[in-house]
mmCIF file of C-alpha atoms and ligand atoms in Angstrom:
data_model
loop_
_atom_site.group_PDB
_atom_site.id
_atom_site.type_symbol
_atom_site.label_atom_id
_atom_site.label_comp_id
_atom_site.label_asym_id
_atom_site.label_seq_id
_atom_site.Cartn_x
_atom_site.Cartn_y
_atom_site.Cartn_z
ATOM 1 C CA MET A 1 10.794 4.732 34.080
ATOM 2 C CA TYR A 2 13.417 6.142 31.732
ATOM 3 C CA THR A 3 12.413 7.216 28.250
ATOM 4 C CA PRO A 4 13.914 5.132 25.473
ATOM 5 C CA VAL A 5 14.921 7.102 22.401
ATOM 6 C CA CYS A 6 15.853 4.220 20.131
ATOM 7 C CA ILE A 7 15.189 0.492 19.867
ATOM 8 C CA GLN A 8 18.539 -0.272 21.485
ATOM 9 C CA ASP A 9 17.223 1.488 24.620
ATOM 10 C CA PHE A 10 14.149 -0.768 24.674
ATOM 11 C CA GLU A 11 16.429 -3.771 24.304
ATOM 12 C CA THR A 12 18.691 -2.657 27.144
ATOM 13 C CA HIS A 13 15.641 -2.235 29.364
ATOM 14 C CA ALA A 14 14.250 -5.659 28.411
ATOM 15 C CA PHE A 15 17.578 -7.302 29.197
ATOM 16 C CA LYS A 16 17.311 -5.861 32.713
ATOM 17 C CA VAL A 17 13.695 -6.755 33.476
ATOM 18 C CA LEU A 18 12.879 -10.058 31.767
ATOM 19 C CA PRO A 19 13.411 -13.334 33.641
ATOM 20 C CA LYS A 20 16.437 -15.255 32.367
ATOM 21 C CA GLY A 21 14.465 -18.109 30.743
ATOM 22 C CA THR A 22 12.266 -15.694 28.789
ATOM 23 C CA LEU A 23 15.091 -13.381 27.808
ATOM 24 C CA ASP A 24 17.210 -16.270 26.561
ATOM 25 C CA TYR A 25 14.270 -17.651 24.581
ATOM 26 C CA TYR A 26 13.597 -14.275 22.950
ATOM 27 C CA LYS A 27 17.126 -13.142 22.225
ATOM 28 C CA SER A 28 18.810 -16.388 21.177
ATOM 29 C CA GLY A 29 19.842 -17.547 17.761
ATOM 30 C CA ALA A 30 20.789 -21.084 16.789
ATOM 31 C CA GLY A 31 24.232 -22.605 17.369
ATOM 32 C CA GLN A 32 27.050 -20.097 17.835
ATOM 33 C CA GLN A 33 24.650 -17.339 16.786
ATOM 34 C CA LEU A 34 26.758 -16.323 13.779
ATOM 35 C CA THR A 35 23.688 -15.659 11.634
ATOM 36 C CA LEU A 36 22.019 -13.755 14.442
ATOM 37 C CA ALA A 37 25.013 -11.403 14.608
ATOM 38 C CA ASN A 38 25.363 -11.243 10.846
ATOM 39 C CA ASN A 39 21.773 -10.026 10.458
ATOM 40 C CA ARG A 40 23.070 -6.832 12.094
ATOM 41 C CA THR A 41 26.617 -6.742 10.681
ATOM 42 C CA ALA A 42 25.375 -7.071 7.109
ATOM 43 C CA PHE A 43 23.240 -3.954 7.527
ATOM 44 C CA SER A 44 26.263 -2.057 8.839
ATOM 45 C CA LYS A 45 28.149 -2.830 5.617
ATOM 46 C CA LEU A 46 25.598 -0.985 3.512
ATOM 47 C CA ARG A 47 25.929 2.749 2.880
ATOM 48 C CA ILE A 48 23.193 5.235 2.075
ATOM 49 C CA ARG A 49 23.780 7.735 -0.769
ATOM 50 C CA PRO A 50 21.504 10.678 0.050
ATOM 51 C CA ARG A 51 20.223 13.179 -2.542
ATOM 52 C CA CYS A 52 19.999 16.912 -1.827
ATOM 53 C CA LEU A 53 17.638 19.786 -2.657
ATOM 54 C CA ARG A 54 14.582 17.785 -3.603
ATOM 55 C CA ASN A 55 11.810 19.655 -1.785
ATOM 56 C CA VAL A 56 11.011 17.311 1.054
ATOM 57 C CA ARG A 57 8.642 19.625 2.927
ATOM 58 C CA THR A 58 5.836 17.044 2.773
ATOM 59 C CA ARG A 59 6.433 13.330 3.343
ATOM 60 C CA SER A 60 4.438 10.104 3.313
ATOM 61 C CA LEU A 61 5.477 6.773 4.777
ATOM 62 C CA SER A 62 2.439 4.908 3.507
ATOM 63 C CA THR A 63 2.611 1.932 1.209
ATOM 64 C CA THR A 64 0.334 -0.678 -0.333
ATOM 65 C CA VAL A 65 0.479 -4.275 0.804
ATOM 66 C CA MET A 66 -1.642 -6.936 -0.920
ATOM 67 C CA GLY A 67 -3.777 -4.160 -2.298
ATOM 68 C CA THR A 68 -4.392 -2.655 1.148
ATOM 69 C CA LYS A 69 -2.941 0.616 2.318
ATOM 70 C CA ALA A 70 -0.573 0.480 5.278
ATOM 71 C CA ALA A 71 0.408 3.684 7.056
ATOM 72 C CA LEU A 72 3.957 2.435 7.591
ATOM 73 C CA PRO A 73 6.377 0.315 5.555
ATOM 74 C CA PHE A 74 7.231 -1.752 8.629
ATOM 75 C CA GLY A 75 5.074 -4.156 10.627
ATOM 76 C CA ILE A 76 5.061 -6.804 13.328
ATOM 77 C CA ALA A 77 6.561 -10.230 12.544
ATOM 78 C CA PRO A 78 5.039 -13.296 14.188
ATOM 79 C CA THR A 79 6.725 -14.121 17.461
ATOM 80 C CA ALA A 80 5.501 -16.877 19.744
ATOM 81 C CA MET A 81 4.428 -16.560 23.376
ATOM 82 C CA GLN A 82 4.192 -12.825 23.798
ATOM 83 C CA LYS A 83 2.592 -13.139 27.252
ATOM 84 C CA LEU A 84 6.033 -14.043 28.549
ATOM 85 C CA ALA A 85 6.952 -10.382 27.967
ATOM 86 C CA HIS A 86 3.764 -8.755 29.251
ATOM 87 C CA PRO A 87 0.432 -10.086 30.589
ATOM 88 C CA ASP A 88 -1.449 -8.518 27.645
ATOM 89 C CA GLY A 89 0.821 -10.316 25.171
ATOM 90 C CA GLU A 90 -0.471 -10.447 21.600
ATOM 91 C CA LEU A 91 -3.507 -8.293 22.436
ATOM 92 C CA ALA A 92 -1.158 -5.432 23.217
ATOM 93 C CA SER A 93 0.906 -5.730 20.051
ATOM 94 C CA ALA A 94 -2.158 -6.141 17.811
ATOM 95 C CA ARG A 95 -3.709 -3.026 19.340
ATOM 96 C CA ALA A 96 -0.479 -1.089 18.846
ATOM 97 C CA ALA A 97 -0.422 -2.158 15.181
ATOM 98 C CA GLU A 98 -4.032 -1.040 14.825
ATOM 99 C CA LYS A 99 -3.268 2.324 16.384
ATOM 100 C CA MET A 100 -0.288 2.889 14.098
ATOM 101 C CA GLY A 101 -2.023 1.578 10.947
ATOM 102 C CA THR A 102 0.405 -1.220 10.297
ATOM 103 C CA ILE A 103 0.327 -4.999 9.851
ATOM 104 C CA PHE A 104 0.239 -7.502 12.690
ATOM 105 C CA ILE A 105 1.144 -11.153 12.101
ATOM 106 C CA LEU A 106 -0.109 -13.561 14.774
ATOM 107 C CA SER A 107 1.946 -16.677 15.486
ATOM 108 C CA THR A 108 0.299 -20.108 15.536
ATOM 109 C CA ILE A 109 1.962 -20.660 18.908
ATOM 110 C CA SER A 110 0.631 -17.489 20.451
ATOM 111 C CA THR A 111 -0.507 -17.111 24.026
ATOM 112 C CA THR A 112 -3.682 -15.312 22.913
ATOM 113 C CA SER A 113 -6.224 -16.966 20.628
ATOM 114 C CA ILE A 114 -7.009 -15.973 17.048
ATOM 115 C CA GLU A 115 -10.510 -14.915 18.128
ATOM 116 C CA ASP A 116 -9.349 -12.800 21.072
ATOM 117 C CA VAL A 117 -6.815 -10.951 18.926
ATOM 118 C CA ALA A 118 -9.483 -10.326 16.285
ATOM 119 C CA ALA A 119 -11.864 -8.900 18.902
ATOM 120 C CA ALA A 120 -9.171 -6.699 20.469
ATOM 121 C CA ALA A 121 -7.973 -5.121 17.243
ATOM 122 C CA PRO A 122 -10.840 -5.415 14.753
ATOM 123 C CA ASN A 123 -9.504 -2.715 12.456
ATOM 124 C CA ALA A 124 -5.886 -3.828 12.296
ATOM 125 C CA THR A 125 -4.674 -5.583 9.163
ATOM 126 C CA LYS A 126 -3.985 -8.997 10.651
ATOM 127 C CA TRP A 127 -2.277 -11.948 9.015
ATOM 128 C CA PHE A 128 -2.065 -15.430 10.516
ATOM 129 C CA GLN A 129 1.271 -17.244 10.602
ATOM 130 C CA LEU A 130 0.737 -20.975 10.142
ATOM 131 C CA TYR A 131 2.831 -23.875 11.357
ATOM 132 C CA ILE A 132 1.610 -27.103 9.818
ATOM 133 C CA TYR A 133 0.890 -29.847 12.330
ATOM 134 C CA LYS A 134 1.070 -33.581 11.613
ATOM 135 C CA ASP A 135 -2.624 -33.596 12.450
ATOM 136 C CA ARG A 136 -3.914 -31.934 9.309
ATOM 137 C CA GLU A 137 -7.338 -31.374 10.853
ATOM 138 C CA VAL A 138 -5.693 -29.107 13.410
ATOM 139 C CA THR A 139 -4.064 -27.167 10.585
ATOM 140 C CA ALA A 140 -7.276 -26.843 8.561
ATOM 141 C CA ASN A 141 -9.103 -25.695 11.644
ATOM 142 C CA LEU A 142 -6.564 -22.924 12.339
ATOM 143 C CA VAL A 143 -6.858 -21.664 8.775
ATOM 144 C CA LYS A 144 -10.665 -21.602 8.923
ATOM 145 C CA ARG A 145 -10.645 -19.810 12.275
ATOM 146 C CA ALA A 146 -8.263 -17.160 10.942
ATOM 147 C CA GLU A 147 -10.420 -16.673 7.872
ATOM 148 C CA ILE A 148 -13.652 -16.392 9.877
ATOM 149 C CA SER A 149 -11.989 -13.985 12.317
ATOM 150 C CA GLY A 150 -11.103 -11.523 9.574
ATOM 151 C CA PHE A 151 -7.400 -12.228 9.127
ATOM 152 C CA LYS A 152 -6.342 -11.207 5.639
ATOM 153 C CA ALA A 153 -3.584 -13.666 4.745
ATOM 154 C CA ILE A 154 -2.017 -16.960 5.774
ATOM 155 C CA VAL A 155 1.755 -16.779 6.219
ATOM 156 C CA VAL A 156 3.100 -20.337 6.160
ATOM 157 C CA THR A 157 6.468 -20.656 7.808
ATOM 158 C CA VAL A 158 8.437 -23.050 5.638
ATOM 159 C CA ASP A 159 11.816 -22.985 7.378
ATOM 160 C CA SER A 160 10.824 -25.068 10.396
ATOM 161 C CA PRO A 161 10.442 -28.826 9.919
ATOM 162 C CA MET A 162 12.244 -28.738 13.287
ATOM 163 C CA PHE A 163 13.434 -25.833 15.357
ATOM 164 C CA GLY A 164 17.095 -24.853 15.282
ATOM 165 C CA ILE A 165 19.072 -25.694 18.398
ATOM 166 C CA ARG A 166 19.068 -22.646 20.634
ATOM 167 C CA ARG A 167 21.589 -23.668 23.204
ATOM 168 C CA ASP A 168 20.419 -21.519 26.097
ATOM 169 C CA ASP A 169 16.902 -22.930 25.825
ATOM 170 C CA VAL A 170 18.395 -26.413 26.106
ATOM 171 C CA ARG A 171 20.571 -25.394 29.071
ATOM 172 C CA ASN A 172 17.599 -23.715 30.758
ATOM 173 C CA ASN A 173 15.165 -26.585 30.038
ATOM 174 C CA PHE A 174 12.972 -23.775 28.704
ATOM 175 C CA LYS A 175 9.271 -24.009 29.556
ATOM 176 C CA MET A 176 6.358 -21.604 29.899
ATOM 177 C CA PRO A 177 4.939 -20.825 33.330
ATOM 178 C CA PRO A 178 1.795 -22.903 34.006
ATOM 179 C CA HIS A 179 -0.625 -19.947 33.894
ATOM 180 C CA ILE A 180 0.233 -19.348 30.217
ATOM 181 C CA THR A 181 -0.952 -21.684 27.474
ATOM 182 C CA LEU A 182 -0.709 -21.864 23.697
ATOM 183 C CA ALA A 183 -4.114 -20.323 23.324
ATOM 184 C CA ASN A 184 -5.069 -21.564 19.866
ATOM 185 C CA PHE A 185 -5.214 -25.112 21.184
ATOM 186 C CA VAL A 186 -6.737 -27.285 23.853
ATOM 187 C CA GLY A 187 -5.228 -30.213 25.747
ATOM 188 C CA GLU A 188 -1.617 -31.286 25.280
ATOM 189 C CA LYS A 189 -1.014 -28.944 22.348
ATOM 190 C CA ALA A 190 -1.898 -26.023 24.614
ATOM 191 C CA THR A 191 -0.038 -27.023 27.742
ATOM 192 C CA SER A 192 2.885 -29.321 26.975
ATOM 193 C CA VAL A 193 5.412 -26.444 26.698
ATOM 194 C CA SER A 194 4.576 -25.609 30.331
ATOM 195 C CA LYS A 195 5.531 -29.060 31.597
ATOM 196 C CA ARG A 196 8.841 -29.778 33.292
ATOM 197 C CA GLN A 197 11.119 -31.421 30.785
ATOM 198 C CA SER A 198 14.642 -31.998 29.741
ATOM 199 C CA GLY A 199 15.948 -29.708 27.003
ATOM 200 C CA SER A 200 14.012 -26.959 25.250
ATOM 201 C CA GLY A 201 10.270 -27.280 25.844
ATOM 202 C CA ILE A 202 9.507 -25.539 22.574
ATOM 203 C CA GLY A 203 12.080 -27.602 20.666
ATOM 204 C CA ASN A 204 10.463 -30.771 22.014
ATOM 205 C CA TYR A 205 6.966 -29.501 21.161
ATOM 206 C CA VAL A 206 7.911 -28.786 17.551
ATOM 207 C CA ALA A 207 9.749 -32.076 17.095
ATOM 208 C CA SER A 208 6.728 -34.046 18.264
ATOM 209 C CA LEU A 209 3.875 -32.103 16.624
ATOM 210 C CA PHE A 210 5.035 -30.249 13.498
ATOM 211 C CA ASP A 211 4.944 -32.079 10.202
ATOM 212 C CA ALA A 212 8.473 -32.616 8.945
ATOM 213 C CA SER A 213 7.158 -34.442 5.878
ATOM 214 C CA LEU A 214 5.906 -31.207 4.296
ATOM 215 C CA GLU A 215 6.552 -30.666 0.599
ATOM 216 C CA TRP A 216 5.724 -27.953 -1.918
ATOM 217 C CA GLU A 217 2.612 -29.862 -2.996
ATOM 218 C CA ASP A 218 1.243 -29.345 0.522
ATOM 219 C CA ILE A 219 1.329 -25.612 -0.088
ATOM 220 C CA ARG A 220 -0.705 -26.175 -3.230
ATOM 221 C CA SER A 221 -3.211 -28.202 -1.182
ATOM 222 C CA LEU A 222 -3.333 -25.474 1.438
ATOM 223 C CA LYS A 223 -4.440 -23.026 -1.243
ATOM 224 C CA LYS A 224 -7.532 -25.156 -1.731
ATOM 225 C CA LEU A 225 -8.456 -24.834 1.945
ATOM 226 C CA THR A 226 -8.899 -21.077 1.916
ATOM 227 C CA THR A 227 -9.702 -18.070 -0.184
ATOM 228 C CA LEU A 228 -7.057 -16.048 1.673
ATOM 229 C CA PRO A 229 -3.750 -15.281 -0.040
ATOM 230 C CA ILE A 230 -0.976 -17.693 0.920
ATOM 231 C CA MET A 231 2.480 -16.343 1.643
ATOM 232 C CA VAL A 232 5.580 -18.364 2.461
ATOM 233 C CA LYS A 233 7.977 -17.166 5.142
ATOM 234 C CA GLY A 234 11.579 -18.270 5.457
ATOM 235 C CA ILE A 235 12.774 -18.294 1.847
ATOM 236 C CA LEU A 236 16.538 -17.860 1.469
ATOM 237 C CA THR A 237 17.333 -18.983 -2.083
ATOM 238 C CA LYS A 238 16.220 -18.034 -5.555
ATOM 239 C CA GLU A 239 15.520 -21.714 -6.247
ATOM 240 C CA ASP A 240 12.892 -21.851 -3.514
ATOM 241 C CA ALA A 241 11.545 -18.434 -4.479
ATOM 242 C CA LEU A 242 10.981 -19.686 -8.032
ATOM 243 C CA LYS A 243 9.322 -22.827 -6.706
ATOM 244 C CA ALA A 244 7.032 -20.736 -4.505
ATOM 245 C CA VAL A 245 5.997 -18.689 -7.520
ATOM 246 C CA GLU A 246 5.386 -21.827 -9.562
ATOM 247 C CA ILE A 247 3.075 -23.121 -6.813
ATOM 248 C CA GLY A 248 1.219 -19.831 -6.950
ATOM 249 C CA VAL A 249 1.887 -18.118 -3.619
ATOM 250 C CA SER A 250 0.934 -14.464 -3.327
ATOM 251 C CA ALA A 251 4.013 -13.297 -1.458
ATOM 252 C CA ILE A 252 7.366 -14.349 -0.100
ATOM 253 C CA VAL A 253 8.882 -13.312 3.196
ATOM 254 C CA VAL A 254 12.666 -13.330 2.930
ATOM 255 C CA SER A 255 13.662 -14.380 6.434
ATOM 256 C CA ASN A 256 16.152 -16.515 8.340
ATOM 257 C CA HIS A 257 13.801 -16.657 11.331
ATOM 258 C CA GLY A 258 15.900 -14.134 13.219
ATOM 259 C CA GLY A 259 18.964 -16.414 13.034
ATOM 260 C CA ARG A 260 17.115 -19.107 14.983
ATOM 261 C CA GLN A 261 17.118 -21.991 12.487
ATOM 262 C CA ILE A 262 20.421 -22.932 10.791
ATOM 263 C CA ASP A 263 23.414 -21.048 12.082
ATOM 264 C CA SER A 264 25.538 -19.903 9.099
ATOM 265 C CA VAL A 265 22.778 -19.143 6.648
ATOM 266 C CA PRO A 266 23.258 -15.657 5.211
ATOM 267 C CA ALA A 267 21.841 -12.518 6.734
ATOM 268 C CA SER A 268 18.360 -11.828 5.362
ATOM 269 C CA ILE A 269 19.562 -8.557 3.842
ATOM 270 C CA GLU A 270 22.335 -10.402 1.971
ATOM 271 C CA VAL A 271 19.749 -12.686 0.368
ATOM 272 C CA LEU A 272 17.204 -10.055 -0.542
ATOM 273 C CA PRO A 273 18.710 -8.929 -3.898
ATOM 274 C CA GLU A 274 18.923 -12.526 -5.173
ATOM 275 C CA ILE A 275 15.249 -13.114 -4.415
ATOM 276 C CA VAL A 276 14.099 -9.792 -5.770
ATOM 277 C CA LYS A 277 16.018 -10.386 -8.966
ATOM 278 C CA ALA A 278 14.543 -13.885 -9.407
ATOM 279 C CA VAL A 279 10.872 -13.253 -8.604
ATOM 280 C CA GLY A 280 10.352 -9.581 -7.789
ATOM 281 C CA SER A 281 8.240 -9.183 -10.896
ATOM 282 C CA LYS A 282 5.857 -11.943 -9.978
ATOM 283 C CA VAL A 283 5.022 -11.760 -6.285
ATOM 284 C CA GLU A 284 5.175 -9.297 -3.467
ATOM 285 C CA ILE A 285 8.295 -9.669 -1.384
ATOM 286 C CA TYR A 286 8.618 -8.833 2.293
ATOM 287 C CA PHE A 287 11.603 -8.936 4.555
ATOM 288 C CA ASP A 288 12.624 -9.526 8.166
ATOM 289 C CA GLY A 289 15.797 -10.041 10.164
ATOM 290 C CA GLY A 290 17.922 -7.633 12.157
ATOM 291 C CA VAL A 291 15.911 -4.453 11.619
ATOM 292 C CA ARG A 292 16.657 -2.206 14.593
ATOM 293 C CA GLU A 293 16.755 1.304 13.127
ATOM 294 C CA ALA A 294 15.089 3.227 10.345
ATOM 295 C CA VAL A 295 18.277 3.189 8.293
ATOM 296 C CA ASP A 296 17.830 -0.602 8.138
ATOM 297 C CA VAL A 297 14.272 -0.161 6.848
ATOM 298 C CA PHE A 298 15.558 2.327 4.283
ATOM 299 C CA LYS A 299 18.272 -0.098 3.134
ATOM 300 C CA ALA A 300 15.851 -3.018 2.769
ATOM 301 C CA LEU A 301 13.348 -0.893 0.868
ATOM 302 C CA ALA A 302 16.082 0.353 -1.469
ATOM 303 C CA LEU A 303 17.447 -3.126 -2.192
ATOM 304 C CA GLY A 304 13.929 -4.413 -2.671
ATOM 305 C CA ALA A 305 13.175 -1.582 -5.065
ATOM 306 C CA LYS A 306 15.564 -2.990 -7.626
ATOM 307 C CA MET A 307 12.765 -4.518 -9.614
ATOM 308 C CA VAL A 308 11.063 -1.212 -10.168
ATOM 309 C CA SER A 309 13.606 0.108 -12.612
ATOM 310 C CA LEU A 310 13.757 -3.200 -14.416
ATOM 311 C CA TYR A 311 10.053 -3.089 -14.935
ATOM 312 C CA LEU A 312 9.982 0.408 -16.233
ATOM 313 C CA VAL A 313 12.564 -0.615 -18.790
ATOM 314 C CA SER A 314 10.467 -3.543 -19.968
ATOM 315 C CA ASN A 315 7.347 -1.381 -19.992
ATOM 316 C CA TYR A 316 5.474 -3.771 -17.795
ATOM 317 C CA CYS A 317 2.815 -1.903 -15.912
ATOM 318 C CA LYS A 318 2.517 -3.997 -12.756
ATOM 319 C CA VAL A 319 5.338 -2.828 -10.562
ATOM 320 C CA PHE A 320 6.262 -4.910 -7.539
ATOM 321 C CA PHE A 321 8.759 -3.851 -4.972
ATOM 322 C CA ILE A 322 9.313 -4.663 -1.381
ATOM 323 C CA SER A 323 6.634 -2.876 0.554
ATOM 324 C CA GLN A 324 6.965 -4.201 4.065
ATOM 325 C CA VAL A 325 9.774 -4.882 6.437
ATOM 326 C CA PHE A 326 8.910 -6.795 9.614
ATOM 327 C CA MET A 327 10.428 -6.810 13.077
ATOM 328 C CA GLY A 328 10.387 -9.590 15.666
ATOM 329 C CA ARG A 329 12.447 -8.898 18.770
ATOM 330 C CA PRO A 330 12.009 -5.084 18.888
ATOM 331 C CA ILE A 331 8.276 -5.669 19.448
ATOM 332 C CA LEU A 332 9.028 -8.029 22.337
ATOM 333 C CA TRP A 333 11.301 -5.382 23.865
ATOM 334 C CA GLY A 334 8.445 -2.863 23.516
ATOM 335 C CA LEU A 335 6.052 -5.282 25.246
ATOM 336 C CA ALA A 336 8.519 -5.777 28.065
ATOM 337 C CA TYR A 337 8.810 -2.014 28.444
ATOM 338 C CA ASN A 338 5.120 -1.297 28.835
ATOM 339 C CA GLY A 339 2.698 -3.545 26.932
ATOM 340 C CA GLU A 340 0.622 -1.813 24.264
ATOM 341 C CA GLU A 341 2.165 1.570 25.083
ATOM 342 C CA GLY A 342 5.642 0.107 24.778
ATOM 343 C CA VAL A 343 4.990 -1.460 21.370
ATOM 344 C CA THR A 344 3.360 1.754 20.175
ATOM 345 C CA LYS A 345 6.441 3.647 21.318
ATOM 346 C CA VAL A 346 8.730 1.268 19.429
ATOM 347 C CA LEU A 347 6.701 1.833 16.248
ATOM 348 C CA LYS A 348 6.646 5.596 16.831
ATOM 349 C CA VAL A 349 10.389 5.793 17.405
ATOM 350 C CA LEU A 350 11.004 3.941 14.153
ATOM 351 C CA LYS A 351 8.468 6.089 12.346
ATOM 352 C CA SER A 352 10.091 9.335 13.376
ATOM 353 C CA GLU A 353 13.552 7.954 12.580
ATOM 354 C CA LEU A 354 12.372 6.902 9.109
ATOM 355 C CA GLU A 355 10.817 10.281 8.451
ATOM 356 C CA ASN A 356 14.104 11.837 9.463
ATOM 357 C CA VAL A 357 16.247 9.609 7.226
ATOM 358 C CA MET A 358 13.926 9.913 4.243
ATOM 359 C CA THR A 359 13.772 13.687 4.547
ATOM 360 C CA ILE A 360 17.522 14.147 4.763
ATOM 361 C CA ALA A 361 18.071 11.611 1.970
ATOM 362 C CA GLY A 362 15.683 13.510 -0.310
ATOM 363 C CA CYS A 363 12.758 11.059 -0.350
ATOM 364 C CA ARG A 364 9.177 12.258 -0.052
ATOM 365 C CA SER A 365 7.603 8.843 -0.360
ATOM 366 C CA ILE A 366 8.556 5.181 -0.141
ATOM 367 C CA SER A 367 8.694 4.975 -3.928
ATOM 368 C CA ASP A 368 11.400 7.688 -3.889
ATOM 369 C CA ILE A 369 13.739 5.244 -2.129
ATOM 370 C CA LYS A 370 15.657 4.065 -5.166
ATOM 371 C CA PRO A 371 18.133 1.194 -5.589
ATOM 372 C CA ASP A 372 21.071 3.502 -6.297
ATOM 373 C CA MET A 373 20.649 5.094 -2.871
ATOM 374 C CA VAL A 374 22.127 2.071 -1.092
ATOM 375 C CA VAL A 375 25.466 0.469 -1.916
ATOM 376 C CA HIS A 376 27.738 -2.080 -0.305
ATOM 377 C CA GLU A 377 30.759 -0.570 1.485
ATOM 378 C CA SER A 378 33.054 -2.106 -1.178
ATOM 379 C CA TYR A 379 31.656 0.497 -3.617
ATOM 380 C CA TYR A 380 33.921 3.073 -1.973
ATOM 381 C CA SER A 381 37.117 1.040 -2.154
ATOM 382 C CA ARG A 382 36.935 0.319 -5.862
HETATM 383 C C1 LIG B 401 10.282 -15.775 16.188
HETATM 384 N N1 LIG B 401 9.958 -15.999 14.855
HETATM 385 C C2 LIG B 401 8.835 -16.732 14.542
HETATM 386 N N2 LIG B 401 8.515 -16.936 13.241
HETATM 387 C C3 LIG B 401 7.388 -17.625 12.914
HETATM 388 O O1 LIG B 401 7.122 -17.786 11.724
HETATM 389 N N3 LIG B 401 6.567 -18.099 13.896
HETATM 390 C C4 LIG B 401 6.823 -17.937 15.211
HETATM 391 O O2 LIG B 401 6.064 -18.365 16.067
HETATM 392 C C5 LIG B 401 8.015 -17.255 15.559
HETATM 393 N N4 LIG B 401 8.367 -17.084 16.863
HETATM 394 C C6 LIG B 401 9.468 -16.345 17.196
HETATM 395 C C7 LIG B 401 9.774 -16.133 18.541
HETATM 396 C C8 LIG B 401 10.851 -15.326 18.874
HETATM 397 C C9 LIG B 401 11.153 -15.093 20.314
HETATM 398 C C10 LIG B 401 11.650 -14.743 17.868
HETATM 399 C C11 LIG B 401 12.805 -13.854 18.214
HETATM 400 C C12 LIG B 401 11.368 -14.974 16.552
HETATM 401 C C13 LIG B 401 10.746 -15.361 13.780
HETATM 402 C C14 LIG B 401 10.196 -13.978 13.480
HETATM 403 O O3 LIG B 401 8.958 -14.057 12.830
HETATM 404 C C15 LIG B 401 11.133 -13.169 12.572
HETATM 405 O O4 LIG B 401 11.452 -13.936 11.444
HETATM 406 C C16 LIG B 401 12.417 -12.737 13.276
HETATM 407 O O5 LIG B 401 12.164 -12.411 14.624
HETATM 408 C C17 LIG B 401 13.015 -11.526 12.571
HETATM 409 O O6 LIG B 401 14.210 -11.153 13.148
HETATM 410 P P1 LIG B 401 14.365 -9.982 14.241
HETATM 411 O O7 LIG B 401 13.474 -8.840 13.812
HETATM 412 O O8 LIG B 401 13.955 -10.569 15.557
HETATM 413 O O9 LIG B 401 15.807 -9.654 14.168
#
């Protein structure tokens, strides 16, 4: 097996080894995939302004997330059906997160149950991503199980009253192989994606079971179901960010679902400054979408840090800034490479890249990554 040296190498390997149906499901964006591509292009339009001679002999990548220390400023975004990439699926990625001291978010539509993930990685910081089903008892049950199993937050995905149209999944009549089930459920909810059907099996599943009638008040009601902090994932406008704060969420994940929902929404990194400016003083803000290299992590952290300076000016002592960047597909590529070892390698590659970038840019800690260290390319043509 060849040794990957960057995430692109893991991706290249995954493209060679994964079956077509799985690969298409993992890699696709919605529609023409403009947003999917733009998640990457937008990063490439940002430039890093490094600082020299700042004694960077010792470095720390650790950060604090919801009051808990994380060894790394990047973690694992929820992605469904990880057993399609490797038989150990979510167990492998949760264990890798535990080993590396970072956060693991488990998808509702995982192929390993909440309880099995909790048992496999008891010391990992685990959050549960929630899709809200029409059957509210199902939803309440998931939340309770996550709470009892030691998950530390509920991440409600709010960008998915339906799934975006991922054309290859429709062409492929995407379905899971029969030996894999959606392990948090029993009966139809567990097995219907494995049945032969016309169009995308997962698209059909979501259209029939997820609750498209959801409103902000439902998030308020959800808060009453649990003592865990509630975060909302999939926010792309300041209007919704302000609404989320008004409802009393603990954190916002700026995300366009990896370009899989509406094609033509902005890249996540384009949206981040607007959200940080609107609510960065009030809630923690996290980010995902298109992160493939440590320079991307650095750029997101710098743009997210904008609030820090504002707060110092206003003498407010509680300083929020973006403390976590999440990755979806790179983890799947790591799983496809070699299960737990593969995901660990992905996290290690990114860790050593980030240490390298931070050191050369003159940053000893995450809080040294300042807003003026990242500018849009237009800065140099003014
Ligand atoms: C996802 N994503 C996702 N999000 C979510 O809230 N629940 C889920 O079950 C899934 N499932 C899922 C499957 C696959 C195959 C992908 C690629 C993505 C979205 C995910 O959490 C995250 O927002 C994006 O993956 C981030 O973009 P990158 O890192 O893949 O570019």
